[in-house]
């Protein structure tokens, strides 16, 4: 099987479009917000967290969020597009939620991390299942096996 077929193959049902929209639109929106309000969502937030090179890293992450979020919504190279989103969410959880766990306790962390966990699990699900039949992946060579799940 060719690489492009492996990347675009999906046995997911049409309803996976809902997962793609949820994950993709959240990343797209968050990336745009990092550019629009850098003092609270971008560089300023990265400085507050203590990430290295926040001036570079905030725009780097925002660019990936916009591009990958758009690809996920379109269902184009979805399995590749979710690799950065998985990485972004793991870093977000490690740098912001784990410290909150130790300082404020489990329930405060669980409340604050609910979107992070949804985006992480949604991205992992898309990595496993692919974009589904209502996607650009399906139209460029993905095998169109559909199950009822």
Coordinates of N, CA, C and O in Angstrom, one line a residue:
X1 N 0.8 -1.2 0.0 CA 0.0 0.0 0.0 C 0.9 1.2 0.0 O 1.8 1.3 0.8
X2 N 0.6 2.2 -0.8 CA 1.4 3.4 -0.9 C 1.2 4.3 0.3 O 0.2 4.2 1.0
X3 N 2.2 5.1 0.6 CA 2.2 5.9 1.8 C 0.9 6.8 1.9 O 0.3 6.9 2.9
X4 N 0.6 7.5 0.8 CA -0.6 8.3 0.8 C -1.8 7.6 1.1 O -2.7 8.1 1.8
X5 N -1.9 6.3 0.6 CA -3.1 5.5 0.9 C -3.1 5.2 2.4 O -4.2 5.1 3.0
X6 N -2.0 4.9 3.0 CA -1.9 4.6 4.4 C -2.3 5.8 5.2 O -3.0 5.6 6.3
X7 N -1.9 7.0 4.8 CA -2.2 8.2 5.5 C -3.7 8.6 5.4 O -4.3 9.2 6.3
X8 N -4.3 8.3 4.3 CA -5.7 8.7 4.0 C -6.7 7.7 4.2 O -7.9 8.0 4.2
X9 N -6.3 6.4 4.4 CA -7.3 5.3 4.6 C -8.0 5.5 5.8 O -7.5 5.9 6.9
X10 N -9.3 5.2 5.8 CA -10.1 5.4 7.0 C -11.3 4.4 7.0 O -12.0 4.3 5.9
X11 N -11.5 3.8 8.1 CA -12.7 2.9 8.2 C -13.8 3.6 9.0 O -14.8 2.9 9.4
X12 N -13.6 4.8 9.3 CA -14.6 5.6 10.2 C -15.9 5.9 9.4 O -15.9 6.0 8.2
X13 N -16.9 6.0 10.2 CA -18.2 6.3 9.6 C -18.3 7.8 9.3 O -17.4 8.6 9.7
X14 N -19.3 8.2 8.6 CA -19.5 9.6 8.3 C -19.6 10.5 9.5 O -19.2 11.7 9.5
X15 N -20.1 10.0 10.6 CA -20.2 10.8 11.8 C -18.9 11.3 12.4 O -18.9 12.2 13.3
X16 N -17.8 10.7 12.0 CA -16.5 11.2 12.5 C -16.3 12.7 12.1 O -15.4 13.4 12.7
X17 N -17.0 13.2 11.1 CA -16.9 14.6 10.8 C -17.2 15.5 12.0 O -16.6 16.5 12.1
X18 N -18.0 15.0 12.9 CA -18.3 15.8 14.1 C -17.1 15.9 15.0 O -16.8 16.9 15.6
X19 N -16.3 14.8 15.1 CA -15.1 14.8 15.9 C -14.1 15.8 15.2 O -13.4 16.6 15.8
X20 N -14.0 15.7 13.9 CA -13.1 16.5 13.1 C -13.4 18.0 13.3 O -12.6 18.8 13.5
X21 N -14.7 18.3 13.3 CA -15.1 19.7 13.5 C -14.8 20.2 14.9 O -14.3 21.3 15.1
X22 N -15.1 19.4 15.9 CA -14.8 19.7 17.2 C -13.3 20.0 17.4 O -13.0 21.1 17.9
X23 N -12.5 19.1 17.0 CA -11.1 19.2 17.3 C -10.5 20.3 16.4 O -9.8 21.2 16.8
X24 N -10.8 20.3 15.1 CA -10.2 21.2 14.2 C -10.6 22.7 14.4 O -9.8 23.6 14.4
X25 N -11.9 22.9 14.7 CA -12.4 24.3 15.0 C -11.8 24.9 16.3 O -11.5 26.1 16.3
X26 N -11.6 24.0 17.3 CA -11.0 24.5 18.5 C -9.6 24.9 18.3 O -9.2 26.0 18.7
X27 N -8.8 24.1 17.6 CA -7.4 24.4 17.4 C -7.3 25.7 16.4 O -6.5 26.5 16.7
X28 N -8.1 25.7 15.4 CA -8.2 26.9 14.5 C -8.5 28.2 15.3 O -7.7 29.2 15.2
X29 N -9.5 28.1 16.1 CA -9.9 29.3 16.9 C -8.8 29.7 17.9 O -8.4 30.9 18.1
X30 N -8.2 28.7 18.6 CA -7.2 29.0 19.6 C -5.9 29.6 18.9 O -5.3 30.5 19.5
X31 N -5.6 29.1 17.8 CA -4.4 29.6 17.0 C -4.6 31.0 16.6 O -3.7 31.9 16.8
X32 N -5.8 31.3 16.1 CA -6.1 32.7 15.7 C -6.1 33.7 16.9 O -5.6 34.8 16.8
X33 N -6.6 33.2 18.0 CA -6.6 34.1 19.2 C -5.2 34.4 19.7 O -5.0 35.4 20.3
X34 N -4.3 33.4 19.5 CA -2.9 33.7 19.9 C -2.3 34.9 19.1 O -1.5 35.6 19.6
X35 N -2.7 35.0 17.8 CA -2.3 36.1 17.0 C -3.1 37.4 17.4 O -2.5 38.5 17.4
X36 N -4.4 37.3 17.6 CA -5.2 38.5 17.9 C -5.0 39.1 19.3 O -5.0 40.3 19.4
X37 N -4.8 38.3 20.3 CA -4.5 38.8 21.6 C -3.3 38.1 22.2 O -3.4 37.3 23.1
X38 N -2.1 38.5 21.7 CA -0.9 37.9 22.2 C -0.6 38.1 23.7 O 0.0 37.2 24.3
X39 N -1.1 39.2 24.2 CA -0.8 39.5 25.7 C -1.5 38.5 26.6 O -1.0 38.2 27.7
X40 N -2.7 37.9 26.2 CA -3.4 37.0 27.1 C -3.4 35.6 26.5 O -3.5 34.7 27.3
X41 N -3.4 35.4 25.3 CA -3.5 34.0 24.7 C -2.2 33.5 24.1 O -2.0 32.3 23.9
X42 N -1.3 34.5 23.7 CA -0.1 34.1 23.0 C 1.2 34.3 23.9 O 1.4 33.6 24.9
X43 N 2.0 35.2 23.5 CA 3.3 35.4 24.1 C 3.1 35.7 25.6 O 3.9 35.1 26.4
X44 N 2.2 36.5 26.0 CA 2.0 36.8 27.4 C 1.7 35.5 28.2 O 2.2 35.3 29.4
X45 N 0.9 34.6 27.7 CA 0.5 33.4 28.3 C 1.8 32.5 28.4 O 2.0 31.8 29.4
X46 N 2.5 32.4 27.3 CA 3.7 31.6 27.3 C 4.8 32.1 28.3 O 5.5 31.3 28.9
X47 N 4.9 33.4 28.5 CA 5.8 34.0 29.5 C 5.3 33.6 30.9 O 6.1 33.1 31.7
X48 N 4.0 33.7 31.1 CA 3.5 33.4 32.4 C 3.7 31.9 32.8 O 4.0 31.6 33.9
X49 N 3.6 31.0 31.8 CA 3.8 29.6 32.0 C 5.3 29.3 32.3 O 5.6 28.4 33.0
X50 N 6.2 30.1 31.7 CA 7.6 29.9 31.9 C 8.2 29.1 30.7 O 9.3 28.5 30.9
X51 N 7.6 29.1 29.6 CA 8.1 28.4 28.4 C 9.3 29.1 27.9 O 9.3 30.3 27.9
X52 N 10.3 28.4 27.3 CA 11.5 29.0 26.8 C 11.1 29.8 25.5 O 10.2 29.4 24.7
X53 N 11.8 30.9 25.2 CA 11.6 31.6 24.0 C 10.2 31.9 23.6 O 9.7 31.6 22.6
X54 N 9.4 32.5 24.6 CA 8.0 32.6 24.4 C 7.6 33.5 23.2 O 6.6 33.2 22.6
X55 N 8.4 34.5 22.8 CA 8.1 35.3 21.6 C 8.1 34.5 20.4 O 7.3 34.7 19.5
X56 N 9.0 33.5 20.2 CA 9.0 32.6 19.1 C 8.0 31.5 19.2 O 7.2 31.2 18.3
X57 N 8.0 30.9 20.4 CA 7.2 29.7 20.6 C 5.7 29.9 20.4 O 5.0 29.1 19.9
X58 N 5.2 31.1 20.9 CA 3.8 31.3 20.9 C 3.3 31.4 19.4 O 2.3 30.8 19.1
X59 N 4.1 32.1 18.6 CA 3.7 32.2 17.2 C 3.9 30.9 16.4 O 3.1 30.6 15.5
X60 N 4.9 30.2 16.8 CA 5.2 28.9 16.2 C 4.0 27.9 16.5 O 3.4 27.3 15.6
X61 N 3.6 27.9 17.7 CA 2.4 27.0 18.1 C 1.2 27.5 17.5 O 0.4 26.7 16.9
X62 N 0.9 28.8 17.5 CA -0.3 29.4 16.9 C -0.3 29.0 15.4 O -1.4 28.7 14.9
X63 N 0.8 29.1 14.7 CA 0.8 28.7 13.3 C 0.4 27.3 13.1 O -0.4 27.0 12.2
X64 N 0.9 26.4 13.9 CA 0.6 25.0 13.8 C -0.9 24.8 14.1 O -1.6 24.0 13.5
X65 N -1.4 25.5 15.1 CA -2.8 25.3 15.5 C -3.7 25.8 14.3 O -4.7 25.1 14.0
X66 N -3.4 26.9 13.6 CA -4.2 27.4 12.5 C -4.1 26.4 11.4 O -5.2 26.0 10.8
X67 N -2.9 26.0 11.0 CA -2.8 25.1 9.8 C -3.4 23.7 10.1 O -4.1 23.2 9.3
X68 N -3.0 23.2 11.2 CA -3.5 21.8 11.5 C -5.0 21.8 11.8 O -5.7 20.9 11.4
X69 N -5.5 22.8 12.5 CA -6.9 22.9 12.7 C -7.7 23.0 11.4 O -8.7 22.3 11.2
X70 N -7.2 23.7 10.4 CA -7.8 23.8 9.1 C -7.7 22.5 8.4 O -8.7 22.1 7.8
X71 N -6.6 21.8 8.4 CA -6.5 20.5 7.7 C -7.4 19.5 8.4 O -8.0 18.7 7.6
X72 N -7.6 19.5 9.7 CA -8.5 18.6 10.3 C -9.9 18.8 9.9 O -10.7 17.9 9.6
X73 N -10.3 20.1 9.9 CA -11.7 20.4 9.5 C -11.9 19.9 8.1 O -13.0 19.4 7.8
X74 N -11.0 20.2 7.2 CA -11.1 19.7 5.8 C -11.0 18.2 5.6 O -11.4 17.7 4.6
X75 N -10.4 17.6 6.6 CA -10.1 16.1 6.5 C -9.0 15.9 5.5 O -9.0 14.9 4.7
X76 N -8.0 16.8 5.5 CA -6.9 16.6 4.5 C -5.6 16.3 5.3 O -5.2 17.1 6.2
X77 N -5.0 15.1 5.0 CA -3.9 14.7 5.7 C -4.1 14.7 7.2 O -3.2 15.1 8.0
X78 N -5.2 14.2 7.6 CA -5.7 14.3 9.0 C -4.7 13.6 9.9 O -4.4 14.1 11.0
X79 N -4.3 12.4 9.6 CA -3.4 11.7 10.5 C -2.1 12.4 10.7 O -1.5 12.4 11.8
X80 N -1.6 13.1 9.7 CA -0.4 13.9 9.9 C -0.7 15.2 10.7 O 0.1 15.6 11.6
X81 N -1.9 15.8 10.4 CA -2.2 17.0 11.1 C -2.5 16.9 12.6 O -2.2 17.8 13.3
X82 N -2.9 15.7 13.0 CA -3.1 15.5 14.5 C -1.8 15.3 15.3 O -1.8 15.4 16.5
X83 N -0.7 14.9 14.6 CA 0.5 14.7 15.3 C 0.9 16.0 16.1 O 1.2 15.9 17.3
X84 N 1.0 17.2 15.5 CA 1.3 18.4 16.2 C 0.2 18.7 17.3 O 0.6 19.2 18.4
X85 N -1.0 18.4 17.0 CA -2.1 18.8 18.0 C -1.9 17.9 19.2 O -2.2 18.3 20.4
X86 N -1.6 16.6 19.1 CA -1.3 15.7 20.2 C -0.1 16.3 21.0 O -0.2 16.4 22.2
X87 N 0.9 16.7 20.3 CA 2.1 17.2 21.0 C 1.7 18.5 21.8 O 2.1 18.7 22.9
X88 N 1.0 19.4 21.1 CA 0.6 20.6 21.8 C -0.2 20.4 23.0 O 0.0 21.0 24.1
X89 N -1.1 19.4 23.0 CA -2.0 19.1 24.1 C -1.1 18.5 25.3 O -1.4 18.7 26.4
X90 N -0.2 17.6 24.9 CA 0.6 17.0 25.9 C 1.4 18.0 26.7 O 1.5 18.0 27.9
X91 N 2.0 18.9 25.9 CA 2.8 20.0 26.5 C 1.9 20.9 27.4 O 2.3 21.3 28.5
X92 N 0.7 21.2 26.9 CA -0.2 22.1 27.7 C -0.6 21.4 29.0 O -0.6 22.0 30.0
X93 N -0.8 20.1 28.9 CA -1.2 19.4 30.2 C 0.0 19.3 31.1 O -0.2 19.6 32.3
X94 N 1.1 19.0 30.6 CA 2.3 18.9 31.5 C 2.7 20.2 32.1 O 3.1 20.3 33.3
X95 N 2.7 21.3 31.3 CA 3.2 22.6 31.8 C 2.1 23.4 32.6 O 2.5 24.3 33.4
X96 N 0.8 23.2 32.3 CA -0.2 24.0 33.0 C -1.1 23.2 34.0 O -1.5 23.7 35.0
X97 N -1.4 21.9 33.6 CA -2.3 21.2 34.5 C -1.7 20.4 35.6 O -2.2 20.3 36.7
X98 N -0.5 19.8 35.3 CA 0.2 19.0 36.3 C 0.6 19.9 37.5 O 0.4 19.6 38.7
X99 N 1.1 21.1 37.2 CA 1.4 22.0 38.4 C 0.1 22.4 39.1 O 0.2 22.5 40.3
X100 N -1.0 22.6 38.4 CA -2.2 22.9 39.1 C -2.7 21.7 40.0 O -3.3 21.9 41.0
X101 N -2.4 20.5 39.5 CA -2.8 19.3 40.3 C -2.1 19.4 41.7 O -2.7 19.1 42.7
X102 N -0.8 19.7 41.7 CA 0.0 19.7 42.9 C -0.4 21.0 43.8 O -0.3 20.9 45.0
X103 N -0.8 22.1 43.1 CA -1.1 23.3 43.9 C -2.5 23.4 44.3 O -2.8 23.9 45.4
X104 N -3.5 23.0 43.5 CA -4.9 23.2 43.8 C -5.7 21.9 44.0 O -6.9 22.0 44.4
X105 N -5.1 20.8 43.7 CA -5.8 19.5 43.9 C -6.4 19.0 42.6 O -6.5 19.7 41.6
X106 N -6.9 17.7 42.7 CA -7.4 17.0 41.5 C -8.6 17.7 40.9 O -8.6 17.8 39.7
X107 N -9.6 18.1 41.7 CA -10.8 18.6 41.1 C -10.7 19.9 40.4 O -11.3 20.1 39.3
X108 N -9.8 20.8 40.9 CA -9.5 22.0 40.2 C -8.8 21.8 38.9 O -9.1 22.4 37.9
X109 N -7.8 20.8 39.0 CA -7.1 20.5 37.7 C -8.0 19.8 36.7 O -8.0 20.1 35.5
X110 N -8.9 18.9 37.2 CA -9.8 18.2 36.3 C -10.7 19.2 35.6 O -11.0 19.1 34.4
X111 N -11.2 20.2 36.3 CA -12.1 21.2 35.7 C -11.3 22.0 34.7 O -11.8 22.3 33.6
X112 N -10.1 22.5 35.0 CA -9.3 23.3 34.1 C -8.9 22.5 32.9 O -8.7 23.1 31.8
X113 N -8.7 21.2 33.0 CA -8.1 20.4 31.9 C -9.2 19.8 31.0 O -8.8 19.1 30.1
X114 N -10.5 20.0 31.3 CA -11.5 19.3 30.5 C -11.3 19.5 29.0 O -11.4 18.5 28.2
X115 N -11.1 20.7 28.5 CA -10.9 20.9 27.1 C -9.6 20.3 26.6 O -9.6 19.7 25.5
X116 N -8.6 20.4 27.4 CA -7.3 19.8 27.0 C -7.4 18.3 26.8 O -6.9 17.8 25.8
X117 N -8.1 17.7 27.7 CA -8.3 16.2 27.6 C -9.1 15.9 26.4 O -8.9 14.9 25.7
X118 N -10.2 16.6 26.1 CA -11.0 16.4 25.0 C -10.3 16.5 23.7 O -10.4 15.7 22.7
X119 N -9.5 17.6 23.6 CA -8.7 17.8 22.4 C -7.6 16.7 22.2 O -7.4 16.3 21.1
X120 N -7.0 16.3 23.3 CA -6.0 15.2 23.2 C -6.7 13.9 22.8 O -6.2 13.3 21.8
X121 N -7.7 13.5 23.4 CA -8.4 12.3 23.1 C -9.0 12.3 21.7 O -9.0 11.4 20.9
X122 N -9.6 13.5 21.3 CA -10.1 13.6 20.0 C -9.1 13.5 18.9 O -9.2 12.8 17.9
X123 N -7.9 14.1 19.1 CA -6.8 14.0 18.2 C -6.3 12.6 18.1 O -6.0 12.1 17.0
X124 N -6.2 11.9 19.2 CA -5.7 10.5 19.2 C -6.7 9.6 18.4 O -6.3 8.8 17.6
X125 N -8.0 9.9 18.6 CA -9.0 9.1 17.9 C -8.9 9.3 16.4 O -9.0 8.4 15.7
X126 N -8.7 10.6 16.0 CA -8.5 10.8 14.6 C -7.3 10.2 14.0 O -7.2 9.7 12.9
X127 N -6.2 10.1 14.8 CA -5.0 9.4 14.4 C -5.3 8.0 14.1 O -4.8 7.4 13.1
X128 N -6.1 7.4 15.0 CA -6.4 5.9 14.9 C -7.3 5.7 13.8 O -7.1 4.7 13.0
X129 N -8.4 6.4 13.7 CA -9.5 6.1 12.7 C -9.4 6.8 11.4 O -10.0 6.4 10.4
X130 N -8.7 7.9 11.3 CA -8.6 8.7 10.1 C -9.8 9.6 9.9 O -10.6 9.8 10.8
X131 N -9.9 10.3 8.8 CA -10.8 11.4 8.6 C -12.2 11.0 8.2 O -13.2 11.7 8.3
X132 N -12.4 9.8 7.7 CA -13.8 9.3 7.3 C -14.1 9.6 5.9 O -13.3 10.3 5.2
X133 N -15.3 9.2 5.4 CA -15.6 9.3 4.0 C -16.0 10.7 3.6 O -15.9 11.0 2.4
X134 N -16.4 11.6 4.5 CA -16.7 13.0 4.2 C -15.4 13.8 4.4 O -15.4 14.6 5.3
X135 N -14.4 13.6 3.6 CA -13.1 14.3 3.8 C -12.4 14.4 2.5 O -12.7 13.6 1.6
X136 N -11.4 15.3 2.5 CA -10.6 15.3 1.3 C -9.6 14.1 1.3 O -9.3 13.7 0.2
X137 N -9.3 13.6 2.4 CA -8.5 12.3 2.4 C -9.2 11.2 1.6 O -8.5 10.6 0.8
X138 N -10.5 11.1 1.8 CA -11.2 10.0 1.1 C -11.2 10.3 -0.4 O -11.1 9.3 -1.2
X139 N -11.2 11.5 -0.8 CA -11.3 11.8 -2.2 C -9.9 11.7 -2.9 O -9.9 11.6 -4.1
X140 N -8.8 11.7 -2.1 CA -7.5 11.7 -2.8 C -6.9 10.3 -2.7 O -5.7 10.2 -3.0
X141 N -7.6 9.3 -2.3 CA -7.0 8.0 -2.3 C -7.2 7.2 -1.1 O -6.8 6.0 -1.0
X142 N -8.0 7.7 -0.1 CA -8.3 6.9 1.1 C -9.3 5.8 0.7 O -10.2 5.9 -0.1
X143 N -9.0 4.6 1.3 CA -9.9 3.5 1.1 C -11.2 3.8 1.8 O -11.2 4.3 2.9
X144 N -12.3 3.6 1.2 CA -13.6 4.0 1.7 C -14.4 2.9 2.4 O -15.5 2.7 2.1
X145 N -13.7 2.2 3.3 CA -14.4 1.2 4.1 C -15.1 2.0 5.2 O -14.5 2.8 5.9
X146 N -16.4 1.7 5.4 CA -17.2 2.3 6.4 C -17.8 1.3 7.4 O -18.4 0.3 6.9
X147 N -17.6 1.5 8.6 CA -18.2 0.6 9.6 C -19.4 1.4 10.2 O -19.6 2.5 9.9
X148 N -20.1 0.8 11.1 CA -21.3 1.4 11.7 C -21.0 2.2 13.0 O -21.8 2.8 13.6
X149 N -19.7 2.2 13.4 CA -19.3 2.9 14.7 C -19.3 4.4 14.5 O -19.0 4.9 13.5

